[in-house]
Each structure stands twice: as C-alpha cells, then as structure tokens.
PDB file of C-alpha atoms in Angstrom:
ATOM      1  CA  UNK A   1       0.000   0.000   0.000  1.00 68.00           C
ATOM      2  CA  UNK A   2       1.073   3.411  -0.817  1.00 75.00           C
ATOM      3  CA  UNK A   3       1.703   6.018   1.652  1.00 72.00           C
ATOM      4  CA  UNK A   4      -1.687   8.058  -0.271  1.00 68.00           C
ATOM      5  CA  UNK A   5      -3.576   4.825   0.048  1.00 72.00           C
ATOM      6  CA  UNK A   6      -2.926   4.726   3.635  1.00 76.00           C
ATOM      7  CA  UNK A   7      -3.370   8.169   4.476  1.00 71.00           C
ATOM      8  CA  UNK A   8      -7.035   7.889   2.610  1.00 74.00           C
ATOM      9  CA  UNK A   9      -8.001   5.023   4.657  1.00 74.00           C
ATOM     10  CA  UNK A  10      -6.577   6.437   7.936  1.00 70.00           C
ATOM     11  CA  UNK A  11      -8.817   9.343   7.404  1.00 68.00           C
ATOM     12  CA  UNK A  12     -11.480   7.562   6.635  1.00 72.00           C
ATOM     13  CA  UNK A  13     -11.308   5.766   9.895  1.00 70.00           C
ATOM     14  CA  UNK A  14     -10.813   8.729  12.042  1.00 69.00           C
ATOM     15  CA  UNK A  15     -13.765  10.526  11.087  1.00 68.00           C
ATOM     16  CA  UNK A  16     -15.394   8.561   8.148  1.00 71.00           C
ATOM     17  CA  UNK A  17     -14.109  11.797   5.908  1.00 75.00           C
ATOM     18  CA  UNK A  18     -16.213  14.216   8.616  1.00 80.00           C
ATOM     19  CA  UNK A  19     -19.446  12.512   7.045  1.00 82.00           C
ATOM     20  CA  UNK A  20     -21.278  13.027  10.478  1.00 83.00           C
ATOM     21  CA  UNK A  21     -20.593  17.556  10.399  1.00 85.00           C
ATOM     22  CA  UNK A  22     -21.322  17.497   6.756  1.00 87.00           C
ATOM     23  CA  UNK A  23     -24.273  15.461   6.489  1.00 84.00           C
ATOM     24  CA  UNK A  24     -25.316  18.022   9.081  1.00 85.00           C
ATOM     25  CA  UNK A  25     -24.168  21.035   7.376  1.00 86.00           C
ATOM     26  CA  UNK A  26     -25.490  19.917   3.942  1.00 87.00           C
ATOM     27  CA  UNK A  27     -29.414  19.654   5.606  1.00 85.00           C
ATOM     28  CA  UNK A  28     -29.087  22.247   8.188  1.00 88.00           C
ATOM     29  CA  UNK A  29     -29.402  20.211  11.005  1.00 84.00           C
ATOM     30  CA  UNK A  30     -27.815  20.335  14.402  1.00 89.00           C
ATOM     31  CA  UNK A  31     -25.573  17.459  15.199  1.00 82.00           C
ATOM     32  CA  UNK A  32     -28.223  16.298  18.447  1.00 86.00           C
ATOM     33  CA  UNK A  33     -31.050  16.340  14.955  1.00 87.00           C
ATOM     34  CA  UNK A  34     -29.016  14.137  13.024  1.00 84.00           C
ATOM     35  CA  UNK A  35     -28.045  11.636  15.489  1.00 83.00           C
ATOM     36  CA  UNK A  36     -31.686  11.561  16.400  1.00 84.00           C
ATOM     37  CA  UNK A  37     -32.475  10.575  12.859  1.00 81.00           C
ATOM     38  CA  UNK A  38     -29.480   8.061  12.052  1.00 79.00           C
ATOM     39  CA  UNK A  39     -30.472   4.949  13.973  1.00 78.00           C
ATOM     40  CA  UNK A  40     -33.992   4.923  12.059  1.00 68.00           C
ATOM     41  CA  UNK A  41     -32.835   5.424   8.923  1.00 61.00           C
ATOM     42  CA  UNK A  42     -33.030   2.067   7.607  1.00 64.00           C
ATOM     43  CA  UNK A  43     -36.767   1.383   8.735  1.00 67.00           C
ATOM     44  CA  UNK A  44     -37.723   4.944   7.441  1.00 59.00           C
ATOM     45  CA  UNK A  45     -36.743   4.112   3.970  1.00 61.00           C
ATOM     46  CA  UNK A  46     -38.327   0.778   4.309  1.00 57.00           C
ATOM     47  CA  UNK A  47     -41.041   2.619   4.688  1.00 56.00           C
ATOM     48  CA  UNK A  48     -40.842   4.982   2.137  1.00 56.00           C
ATOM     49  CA  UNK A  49     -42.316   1.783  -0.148  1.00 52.00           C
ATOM     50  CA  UNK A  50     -44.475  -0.854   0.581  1.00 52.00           C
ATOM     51  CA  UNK A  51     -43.214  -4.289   0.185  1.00 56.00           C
ATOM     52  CA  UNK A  52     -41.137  -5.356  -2.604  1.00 59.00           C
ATOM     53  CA  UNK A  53     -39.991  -2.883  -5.344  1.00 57.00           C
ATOM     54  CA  UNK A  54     -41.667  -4.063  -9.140  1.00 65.00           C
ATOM     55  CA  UNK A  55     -39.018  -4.230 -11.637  1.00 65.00           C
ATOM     56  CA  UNK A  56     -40.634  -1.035 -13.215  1.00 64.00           C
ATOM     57  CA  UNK A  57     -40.758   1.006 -10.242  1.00 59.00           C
ATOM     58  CA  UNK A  58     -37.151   0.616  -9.310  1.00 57.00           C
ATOM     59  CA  UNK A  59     -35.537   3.805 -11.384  1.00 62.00           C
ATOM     60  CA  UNK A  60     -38.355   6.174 -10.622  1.00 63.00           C
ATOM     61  CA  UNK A  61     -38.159   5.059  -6.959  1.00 60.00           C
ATOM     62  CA  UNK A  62     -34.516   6.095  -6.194  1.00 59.00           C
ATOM     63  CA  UNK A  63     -34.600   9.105  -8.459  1.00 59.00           C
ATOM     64  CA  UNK A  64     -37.763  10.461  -7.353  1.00 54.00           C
ATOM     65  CA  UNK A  65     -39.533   8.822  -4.044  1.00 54.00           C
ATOM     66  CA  UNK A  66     -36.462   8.051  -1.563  1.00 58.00           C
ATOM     67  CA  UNK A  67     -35.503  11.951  -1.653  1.00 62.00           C
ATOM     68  CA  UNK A  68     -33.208  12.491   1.012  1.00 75.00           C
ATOM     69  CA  UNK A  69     -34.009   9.400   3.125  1.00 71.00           C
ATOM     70  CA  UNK A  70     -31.113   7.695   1.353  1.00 69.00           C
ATOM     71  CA  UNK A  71     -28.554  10.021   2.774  1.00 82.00           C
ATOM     72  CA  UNK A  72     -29.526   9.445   6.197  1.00 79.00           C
ATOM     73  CA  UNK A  73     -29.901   5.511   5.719  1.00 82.00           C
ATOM     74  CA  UNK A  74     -26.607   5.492   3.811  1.00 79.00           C
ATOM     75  CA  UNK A  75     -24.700   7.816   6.551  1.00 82.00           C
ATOM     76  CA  UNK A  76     -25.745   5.254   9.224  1.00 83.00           C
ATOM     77  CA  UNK A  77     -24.150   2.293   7.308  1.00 81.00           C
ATOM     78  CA  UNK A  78     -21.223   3.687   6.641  1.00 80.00           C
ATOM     79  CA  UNK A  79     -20.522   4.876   9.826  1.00 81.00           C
ATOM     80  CA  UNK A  80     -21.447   1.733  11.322  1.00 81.00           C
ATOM     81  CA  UNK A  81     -19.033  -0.397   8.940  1.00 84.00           C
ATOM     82  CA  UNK A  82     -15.932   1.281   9.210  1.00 84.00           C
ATOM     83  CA  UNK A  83     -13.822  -1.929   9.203  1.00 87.00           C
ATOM     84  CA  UNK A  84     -15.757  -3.336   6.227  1.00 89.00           C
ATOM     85  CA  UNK A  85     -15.750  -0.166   3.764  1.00 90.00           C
ATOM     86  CA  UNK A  86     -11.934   0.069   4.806  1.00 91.00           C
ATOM     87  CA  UNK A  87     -11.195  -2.506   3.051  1.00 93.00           C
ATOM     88  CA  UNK A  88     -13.091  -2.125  -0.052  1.00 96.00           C
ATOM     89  CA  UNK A  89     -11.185   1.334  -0.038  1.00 95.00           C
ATOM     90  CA  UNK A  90      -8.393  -0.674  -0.363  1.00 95.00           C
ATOM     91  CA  UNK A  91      -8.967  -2.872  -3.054  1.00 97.00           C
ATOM     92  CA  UNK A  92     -10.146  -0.081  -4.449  1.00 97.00           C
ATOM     93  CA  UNK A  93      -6.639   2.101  -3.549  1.00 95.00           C
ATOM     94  CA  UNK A  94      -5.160  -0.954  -5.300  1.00 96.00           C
ATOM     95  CA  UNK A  95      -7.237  -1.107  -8.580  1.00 97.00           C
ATOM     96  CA  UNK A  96      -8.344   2.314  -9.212  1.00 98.00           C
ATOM     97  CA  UNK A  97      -6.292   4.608 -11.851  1.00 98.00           C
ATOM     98  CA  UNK A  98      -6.405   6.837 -14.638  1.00 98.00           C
ATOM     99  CA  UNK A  99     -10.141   7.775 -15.639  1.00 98.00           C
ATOM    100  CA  UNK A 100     -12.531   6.120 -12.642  1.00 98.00           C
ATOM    101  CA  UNK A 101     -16.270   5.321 -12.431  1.00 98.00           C
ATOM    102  CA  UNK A 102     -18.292   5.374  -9.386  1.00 98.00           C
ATOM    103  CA  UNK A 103     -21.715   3.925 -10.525  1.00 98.00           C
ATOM    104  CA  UNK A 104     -24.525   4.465  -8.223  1.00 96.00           C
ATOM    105  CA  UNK A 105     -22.091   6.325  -5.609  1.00 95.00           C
ATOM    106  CA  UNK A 106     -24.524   7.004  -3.123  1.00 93.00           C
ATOM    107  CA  UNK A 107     -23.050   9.403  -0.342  1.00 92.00           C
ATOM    108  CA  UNK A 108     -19.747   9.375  -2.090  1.00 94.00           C
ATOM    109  CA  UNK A 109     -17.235   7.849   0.284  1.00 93.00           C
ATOM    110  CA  UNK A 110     -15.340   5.874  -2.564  1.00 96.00           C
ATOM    111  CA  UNK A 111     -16.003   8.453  -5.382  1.00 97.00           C
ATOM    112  CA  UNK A 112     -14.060  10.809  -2.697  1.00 95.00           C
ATOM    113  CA  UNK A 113     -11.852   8.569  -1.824  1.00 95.00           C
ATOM    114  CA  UNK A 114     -11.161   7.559  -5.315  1.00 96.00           C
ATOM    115  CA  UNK A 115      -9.916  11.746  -6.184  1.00 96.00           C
ATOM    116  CA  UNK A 116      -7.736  11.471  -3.221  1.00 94.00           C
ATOM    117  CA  UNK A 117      -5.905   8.884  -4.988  1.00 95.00           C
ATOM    118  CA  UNK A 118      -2.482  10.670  -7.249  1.00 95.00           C
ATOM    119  CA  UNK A 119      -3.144   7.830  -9.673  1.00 96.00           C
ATOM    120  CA  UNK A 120      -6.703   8.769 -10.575  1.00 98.00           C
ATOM    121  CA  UNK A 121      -6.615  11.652 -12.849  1.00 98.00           C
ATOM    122  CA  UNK A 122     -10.395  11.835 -12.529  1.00 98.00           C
ATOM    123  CA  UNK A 123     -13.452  10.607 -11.001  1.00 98.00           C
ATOM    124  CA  UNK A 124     -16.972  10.698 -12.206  1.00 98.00           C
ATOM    125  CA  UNK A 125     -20.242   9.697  -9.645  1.00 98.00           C
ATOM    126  CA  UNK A 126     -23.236   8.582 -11.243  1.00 97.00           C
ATOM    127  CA  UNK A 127     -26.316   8.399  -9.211  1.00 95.00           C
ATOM    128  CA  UNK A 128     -29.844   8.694  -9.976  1.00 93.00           C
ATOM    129  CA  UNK A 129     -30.844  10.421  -6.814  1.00 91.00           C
ATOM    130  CA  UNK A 130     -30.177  14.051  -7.145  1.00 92.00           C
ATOM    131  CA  UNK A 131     -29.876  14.619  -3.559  1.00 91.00           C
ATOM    132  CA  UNK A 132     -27.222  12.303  -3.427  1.00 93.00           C
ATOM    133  CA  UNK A 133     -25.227  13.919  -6.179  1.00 95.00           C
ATOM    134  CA  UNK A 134     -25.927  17.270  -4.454  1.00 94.00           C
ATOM    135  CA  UNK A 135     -24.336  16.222  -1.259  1.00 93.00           C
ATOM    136  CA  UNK A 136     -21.688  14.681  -2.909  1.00 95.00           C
ATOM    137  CA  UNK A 137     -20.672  17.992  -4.429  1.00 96.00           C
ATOM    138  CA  UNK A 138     -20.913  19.271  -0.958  1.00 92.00           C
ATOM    139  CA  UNK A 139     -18.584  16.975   0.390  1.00 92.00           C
ATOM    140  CA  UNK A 140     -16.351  17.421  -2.497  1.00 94.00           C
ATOM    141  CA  UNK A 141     -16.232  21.053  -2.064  1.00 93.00           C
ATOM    142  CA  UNK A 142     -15.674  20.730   1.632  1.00 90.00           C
ATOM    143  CA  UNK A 143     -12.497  18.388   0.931  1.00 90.00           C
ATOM    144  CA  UNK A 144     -11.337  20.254  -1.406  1.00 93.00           C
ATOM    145  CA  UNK A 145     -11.701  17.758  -4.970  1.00 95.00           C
ATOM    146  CA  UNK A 146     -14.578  19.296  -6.388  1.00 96.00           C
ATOM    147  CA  UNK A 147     -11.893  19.940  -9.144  1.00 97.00           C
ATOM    148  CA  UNK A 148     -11.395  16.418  -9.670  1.00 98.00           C
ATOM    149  CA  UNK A 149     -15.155  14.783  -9.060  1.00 98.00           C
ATOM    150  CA  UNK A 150     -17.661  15.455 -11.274  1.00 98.00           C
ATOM    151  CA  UNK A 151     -21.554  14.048  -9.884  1.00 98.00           C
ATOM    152  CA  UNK A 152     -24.255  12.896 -12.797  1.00 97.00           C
ATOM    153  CA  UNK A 153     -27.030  11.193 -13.446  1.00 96.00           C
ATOM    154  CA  UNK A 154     -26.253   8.558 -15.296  1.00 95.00           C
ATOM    155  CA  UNK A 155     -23.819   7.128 -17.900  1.00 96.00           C
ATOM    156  CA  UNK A 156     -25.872   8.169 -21.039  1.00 95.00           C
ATOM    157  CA  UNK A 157     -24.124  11.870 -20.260  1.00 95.00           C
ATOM    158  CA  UNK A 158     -22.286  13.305 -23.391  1.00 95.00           C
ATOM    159  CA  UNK A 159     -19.918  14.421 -20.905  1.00 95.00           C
ATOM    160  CA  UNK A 160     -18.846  11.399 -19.747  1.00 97.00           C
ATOM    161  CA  UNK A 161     -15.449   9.709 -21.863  1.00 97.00           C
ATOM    162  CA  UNK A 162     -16.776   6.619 -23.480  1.00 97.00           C
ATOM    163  CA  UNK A 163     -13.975   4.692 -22.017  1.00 98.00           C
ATOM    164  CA  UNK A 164     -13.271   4.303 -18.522  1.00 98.00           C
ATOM    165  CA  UNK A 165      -9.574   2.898 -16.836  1.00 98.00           C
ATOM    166  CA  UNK A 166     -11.023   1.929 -13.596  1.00 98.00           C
ATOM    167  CA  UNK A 167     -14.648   1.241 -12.099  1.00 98.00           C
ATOM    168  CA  UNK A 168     -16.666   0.822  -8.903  1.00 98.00           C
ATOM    169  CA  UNK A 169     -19.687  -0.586  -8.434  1.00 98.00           C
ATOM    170  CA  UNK A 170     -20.643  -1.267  -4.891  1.00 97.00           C
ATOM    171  CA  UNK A 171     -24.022  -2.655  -3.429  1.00 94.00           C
ATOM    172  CA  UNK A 172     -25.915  -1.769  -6.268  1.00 96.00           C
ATOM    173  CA  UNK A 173     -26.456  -4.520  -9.237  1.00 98.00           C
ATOM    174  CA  UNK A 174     -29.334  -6.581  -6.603  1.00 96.00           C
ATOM    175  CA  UNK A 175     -31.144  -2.913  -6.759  1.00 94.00           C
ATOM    176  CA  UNK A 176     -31.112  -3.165 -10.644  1.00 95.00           C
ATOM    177  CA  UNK A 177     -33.921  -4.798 -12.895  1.00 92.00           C
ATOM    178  CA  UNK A 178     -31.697  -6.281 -15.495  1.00 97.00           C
ATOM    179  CA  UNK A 179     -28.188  -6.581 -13.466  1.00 98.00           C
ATOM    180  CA  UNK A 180     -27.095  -8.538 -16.715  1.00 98.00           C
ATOM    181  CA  UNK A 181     -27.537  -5.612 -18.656  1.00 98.00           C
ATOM    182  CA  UNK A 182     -25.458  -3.219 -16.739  1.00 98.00           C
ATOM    183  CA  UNK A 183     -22.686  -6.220 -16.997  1.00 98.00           C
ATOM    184  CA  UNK A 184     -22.428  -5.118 -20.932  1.00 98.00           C
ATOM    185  CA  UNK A 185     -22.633  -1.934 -20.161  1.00 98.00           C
ATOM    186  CA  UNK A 186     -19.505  -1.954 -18.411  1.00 98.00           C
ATOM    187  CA  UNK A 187     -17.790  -4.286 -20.563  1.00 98.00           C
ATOM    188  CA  UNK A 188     -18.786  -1.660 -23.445  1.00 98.00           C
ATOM    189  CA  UNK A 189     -16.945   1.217 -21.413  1.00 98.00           C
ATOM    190  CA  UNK A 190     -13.794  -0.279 -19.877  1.00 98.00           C
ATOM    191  CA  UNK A 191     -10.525   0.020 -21.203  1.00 98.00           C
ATOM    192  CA  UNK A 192      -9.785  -3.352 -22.802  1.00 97.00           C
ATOM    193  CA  UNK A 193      -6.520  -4.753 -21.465  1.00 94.00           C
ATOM    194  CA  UNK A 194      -6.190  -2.800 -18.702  1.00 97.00           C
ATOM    195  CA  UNK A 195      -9.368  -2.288 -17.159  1.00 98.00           C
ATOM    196  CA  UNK A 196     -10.638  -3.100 -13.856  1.00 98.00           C
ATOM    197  CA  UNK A 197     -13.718  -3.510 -12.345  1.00 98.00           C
ATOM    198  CA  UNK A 198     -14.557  -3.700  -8.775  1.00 98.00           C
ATOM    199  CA  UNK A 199     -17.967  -5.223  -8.434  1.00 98.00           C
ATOM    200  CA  UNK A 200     -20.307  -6.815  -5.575  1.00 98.00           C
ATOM    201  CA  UNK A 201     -24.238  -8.208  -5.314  1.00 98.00           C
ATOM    202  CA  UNK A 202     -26.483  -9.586  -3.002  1.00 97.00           C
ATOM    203  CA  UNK A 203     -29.612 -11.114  -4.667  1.00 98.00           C
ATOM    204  CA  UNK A 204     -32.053 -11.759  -1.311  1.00 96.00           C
ATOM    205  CA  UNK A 205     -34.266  -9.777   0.305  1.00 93.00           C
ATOM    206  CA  UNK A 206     -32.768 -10.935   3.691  1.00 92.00           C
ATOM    207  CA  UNK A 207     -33.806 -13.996   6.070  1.00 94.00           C
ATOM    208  CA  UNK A 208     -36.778 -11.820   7.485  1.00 88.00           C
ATOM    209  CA  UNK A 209     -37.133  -9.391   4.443  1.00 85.00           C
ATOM    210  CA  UNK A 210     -35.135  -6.894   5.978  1.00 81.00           C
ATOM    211  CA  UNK A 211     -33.872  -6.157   2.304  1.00 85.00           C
ATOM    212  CA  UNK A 212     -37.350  -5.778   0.087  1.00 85.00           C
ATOM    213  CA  UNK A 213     -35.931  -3.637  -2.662  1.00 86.00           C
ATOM    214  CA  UNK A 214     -33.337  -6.228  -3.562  1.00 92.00           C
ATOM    215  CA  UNK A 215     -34.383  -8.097  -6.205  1.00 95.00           C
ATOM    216  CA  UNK A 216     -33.541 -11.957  -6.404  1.00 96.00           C
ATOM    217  CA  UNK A 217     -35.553 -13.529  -9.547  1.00 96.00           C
ATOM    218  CA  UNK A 218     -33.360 -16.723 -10.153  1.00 97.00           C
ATOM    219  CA  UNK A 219     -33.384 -16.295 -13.774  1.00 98.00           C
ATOM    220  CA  UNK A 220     -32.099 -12.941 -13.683  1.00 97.00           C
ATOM    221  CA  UNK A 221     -29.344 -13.905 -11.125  1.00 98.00           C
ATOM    222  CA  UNK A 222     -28.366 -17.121 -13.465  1.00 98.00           C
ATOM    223  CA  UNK A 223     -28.628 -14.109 -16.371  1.00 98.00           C
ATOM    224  CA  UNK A 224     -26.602 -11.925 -14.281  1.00 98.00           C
ATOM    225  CA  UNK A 225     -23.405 -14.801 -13.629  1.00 98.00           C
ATOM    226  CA  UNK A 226     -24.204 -15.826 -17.086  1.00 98.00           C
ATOM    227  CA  UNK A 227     -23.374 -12.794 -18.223  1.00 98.00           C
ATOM    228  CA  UNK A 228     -20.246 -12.127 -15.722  1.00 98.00           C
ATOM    229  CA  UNK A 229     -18.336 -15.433 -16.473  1.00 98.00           C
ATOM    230  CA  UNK A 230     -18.935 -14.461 -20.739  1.00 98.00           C
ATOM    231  CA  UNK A 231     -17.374 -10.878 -20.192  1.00 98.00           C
ATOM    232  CA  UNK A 232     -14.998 -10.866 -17.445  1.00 98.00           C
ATOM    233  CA  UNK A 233     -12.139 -12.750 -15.750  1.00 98.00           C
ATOM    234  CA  UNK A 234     -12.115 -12.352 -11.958  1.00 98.00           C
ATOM    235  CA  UNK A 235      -8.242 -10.607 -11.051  1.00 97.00           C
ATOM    236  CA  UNK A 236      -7.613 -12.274  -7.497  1.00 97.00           C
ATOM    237  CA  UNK A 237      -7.045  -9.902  -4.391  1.00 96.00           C
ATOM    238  CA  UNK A 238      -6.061 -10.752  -0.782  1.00 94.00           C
ATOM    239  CA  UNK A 239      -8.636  -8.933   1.177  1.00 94.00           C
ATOM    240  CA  UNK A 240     -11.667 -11.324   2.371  1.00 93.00           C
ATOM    241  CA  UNK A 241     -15.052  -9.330   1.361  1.00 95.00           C
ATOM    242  CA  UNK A 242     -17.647  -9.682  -0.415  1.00 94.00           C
ATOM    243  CA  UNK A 243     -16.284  -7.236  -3.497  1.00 97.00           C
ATOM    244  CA  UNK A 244     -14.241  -8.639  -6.258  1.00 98.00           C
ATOM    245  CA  UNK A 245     -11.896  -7.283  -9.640  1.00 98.00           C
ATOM    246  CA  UNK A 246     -12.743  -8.159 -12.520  1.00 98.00           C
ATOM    247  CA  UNK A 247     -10.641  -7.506 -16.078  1.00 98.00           C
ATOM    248  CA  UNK A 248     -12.579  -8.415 -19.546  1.00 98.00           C
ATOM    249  CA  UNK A 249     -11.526 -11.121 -20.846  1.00 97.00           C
TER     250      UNK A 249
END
C-alpha cells in the first residue's frame, strides 16, 4: 500500500471523511437532529415503499420517491461499517487509476476517496438520486476535490469519456432490474486490457425481508453470472469481502 492509500483510509477511519458535520451542514441540522435521525434510517426508507420494489418502479423510486431518506440511511451504514468499507477502499486504492467510475455512488465515500488517490486523474459519480449527487458535491467542495469529481445522473451523459480505466460498483447490481444488462454496459466502457472492475451483489431480500428492494428472480441472477463469467475474468485480491476485480476477458 502506498503512503496516499494509507493516508485515505486512515482518514477515513478517524472521522469517516467528517461525514457526520457534513451530512449536518449539507441539511441544516444540528448534530443532536441528526443523530436523532441516524439509527432509524433504515426502517424509514423501508417505509418509504411498501413491500417489494416491481421491476418497473425501481428507477423512478430512487430518483424520485427516496428523496433524502437515502442520505440518512446510507450515513448510518457507513458509519457503522468502518472496518468493512476500509477494506473495499483498499482494493479499491489498489485497482483504481487513470479515468474512474463510481456507478450508483450514493453518499460518495469511494467516489471521494477515489480523487484522493495521485493515480486517478479523474473521477466521475453517477447516481440517480439528485440529492445524493448534491451532497456529494458538498462533500467534495468541503475536501477540497470538487476539481477532480464530477456528480451525474447517469452514464448516457455526453460528458462522460466513453472509455473508462477503472470502475466501482458497490451494493448496487441486486437494486437493478436487469443486473445482466449493466454487466455489458460496463464491458462496453472499460478500457480493454487494462481495465478493472470492482464489483459486488447480493440477490435476497434478507432472512426476514429486511432487504425488500433487492431483487432476487433466479433467472435474472443465473442471467446476471451468465453474463459475468462471458465478459470478465475475476483478477484475485487478498482482502476477504464480499467485493471482487474483474478484467474483460
């Protein structure tokens, strides 16, 4: 590990990049408001739909129903899994380089992470939720890489270079209709040769349904690894999560 990788996942673990004081500053809350809302973040947003999401719903459900919820349900998990997302930001310190891809980036922490890296000339955040691309900015701004982190919708942008060198796609796929789909899309946009792709899933809604807007048809997960084993080659790393590299093949 480099002495930049370290010093991003050092901070990180200190202060979880000061998420707590600018989640607070970005909605105007005092800190005693936020920590109010934090531990109920995850059953709010439960909430927020009834039962299971239809494959249909899913894109106008994060881009236009969740609203801010996300942010709050997101800023609890991360600050709750310190030891688990340090490690991804490894991998990721590893892997990462050149142009970089955050798809569906959430609150940011590895799109931020990703700019503080000197091999990553620049990062790009995709995320459907516009509140979560406006507090990215705001964190970005705050650390000073709003220079180097640009926030967007999604990867049909004309701004966007059609080729990217590294990219990260973290607990999102199970929250996709067509996971299989998104497979090609990546494959279409990474740089053949040397490429990587840092990639994770879980397709179950949870022993109790504690995870309803995952989606778990069996034919779209046997699509989905289908799909994975056609286009890419799994790169082996020594860190034992859940995430994994991937190079095309």
């Amino acid at each position: 590990m480099t002495s930049a990788q370290a010093e991003v996942i050092a901070a990180f673990g200190r202060d979880g990049f000061a998420l707590r004081q600018q989640l607070a500053s970005f909605l105007q809350l005092s800190a005693e408001q936020l920590d109010e809302r934090l531990p109920h973040s995850t059953e709010a947003l439960a909430a927020a739909h009834p039962g299971a999401l239809a494959p249909e719903q899913a894109e106008q459900f994060y881009e236009d129903e969740v609203g801010d919820g996300h942010l709050y349900e997101l800023a609890a998990w991360h600050l709750s899994s310190r030891d688990y997302i340090g490690d991804t930001l490894r991998v990721q310190g590893e892997m990462a380089h050149g142009l970089h891809l955050d798809f569906g980036g959430g609150i940011g922490t590895h799109a931020l992470a990703a700019a503080q890296l000197p091999q990553v000339e620049q990062v790009w955040m995709v995320d459907l939720n516009g509140h979560n691309r406006a507090f990215v900015e705001h964190r970005a701004q705050q650390l000073g890489l709003g220079h180097k982190l640009s926030c967007l919708r999604d990867l049909n942008s004309a701004v966007l270079p059609q080729r990217f060198d590294s990219l990260v796609c973290l607990d999102v796929l199970e929250h996709l209709a067509d996971p299989a789909a998104q497979l090609r899309c990546f494959a279409e946009r990474l740089t053949p040769s040397t490429g990587v792709a840092l990639l994770n899933w879980y397709f179950f809604k949870g022993f109790q349904g504690e995870y309803p807007f995952h989606f778990d048809d069996p034919e779209m997960v046997k699509a989905f690894f289908s799909t994975l084993q056609d286009l890419f080659l799994e790169r082996f790393h020594p860190h034992l999560i859940t995430a994994r590299t991937y190079t095309l093949r």
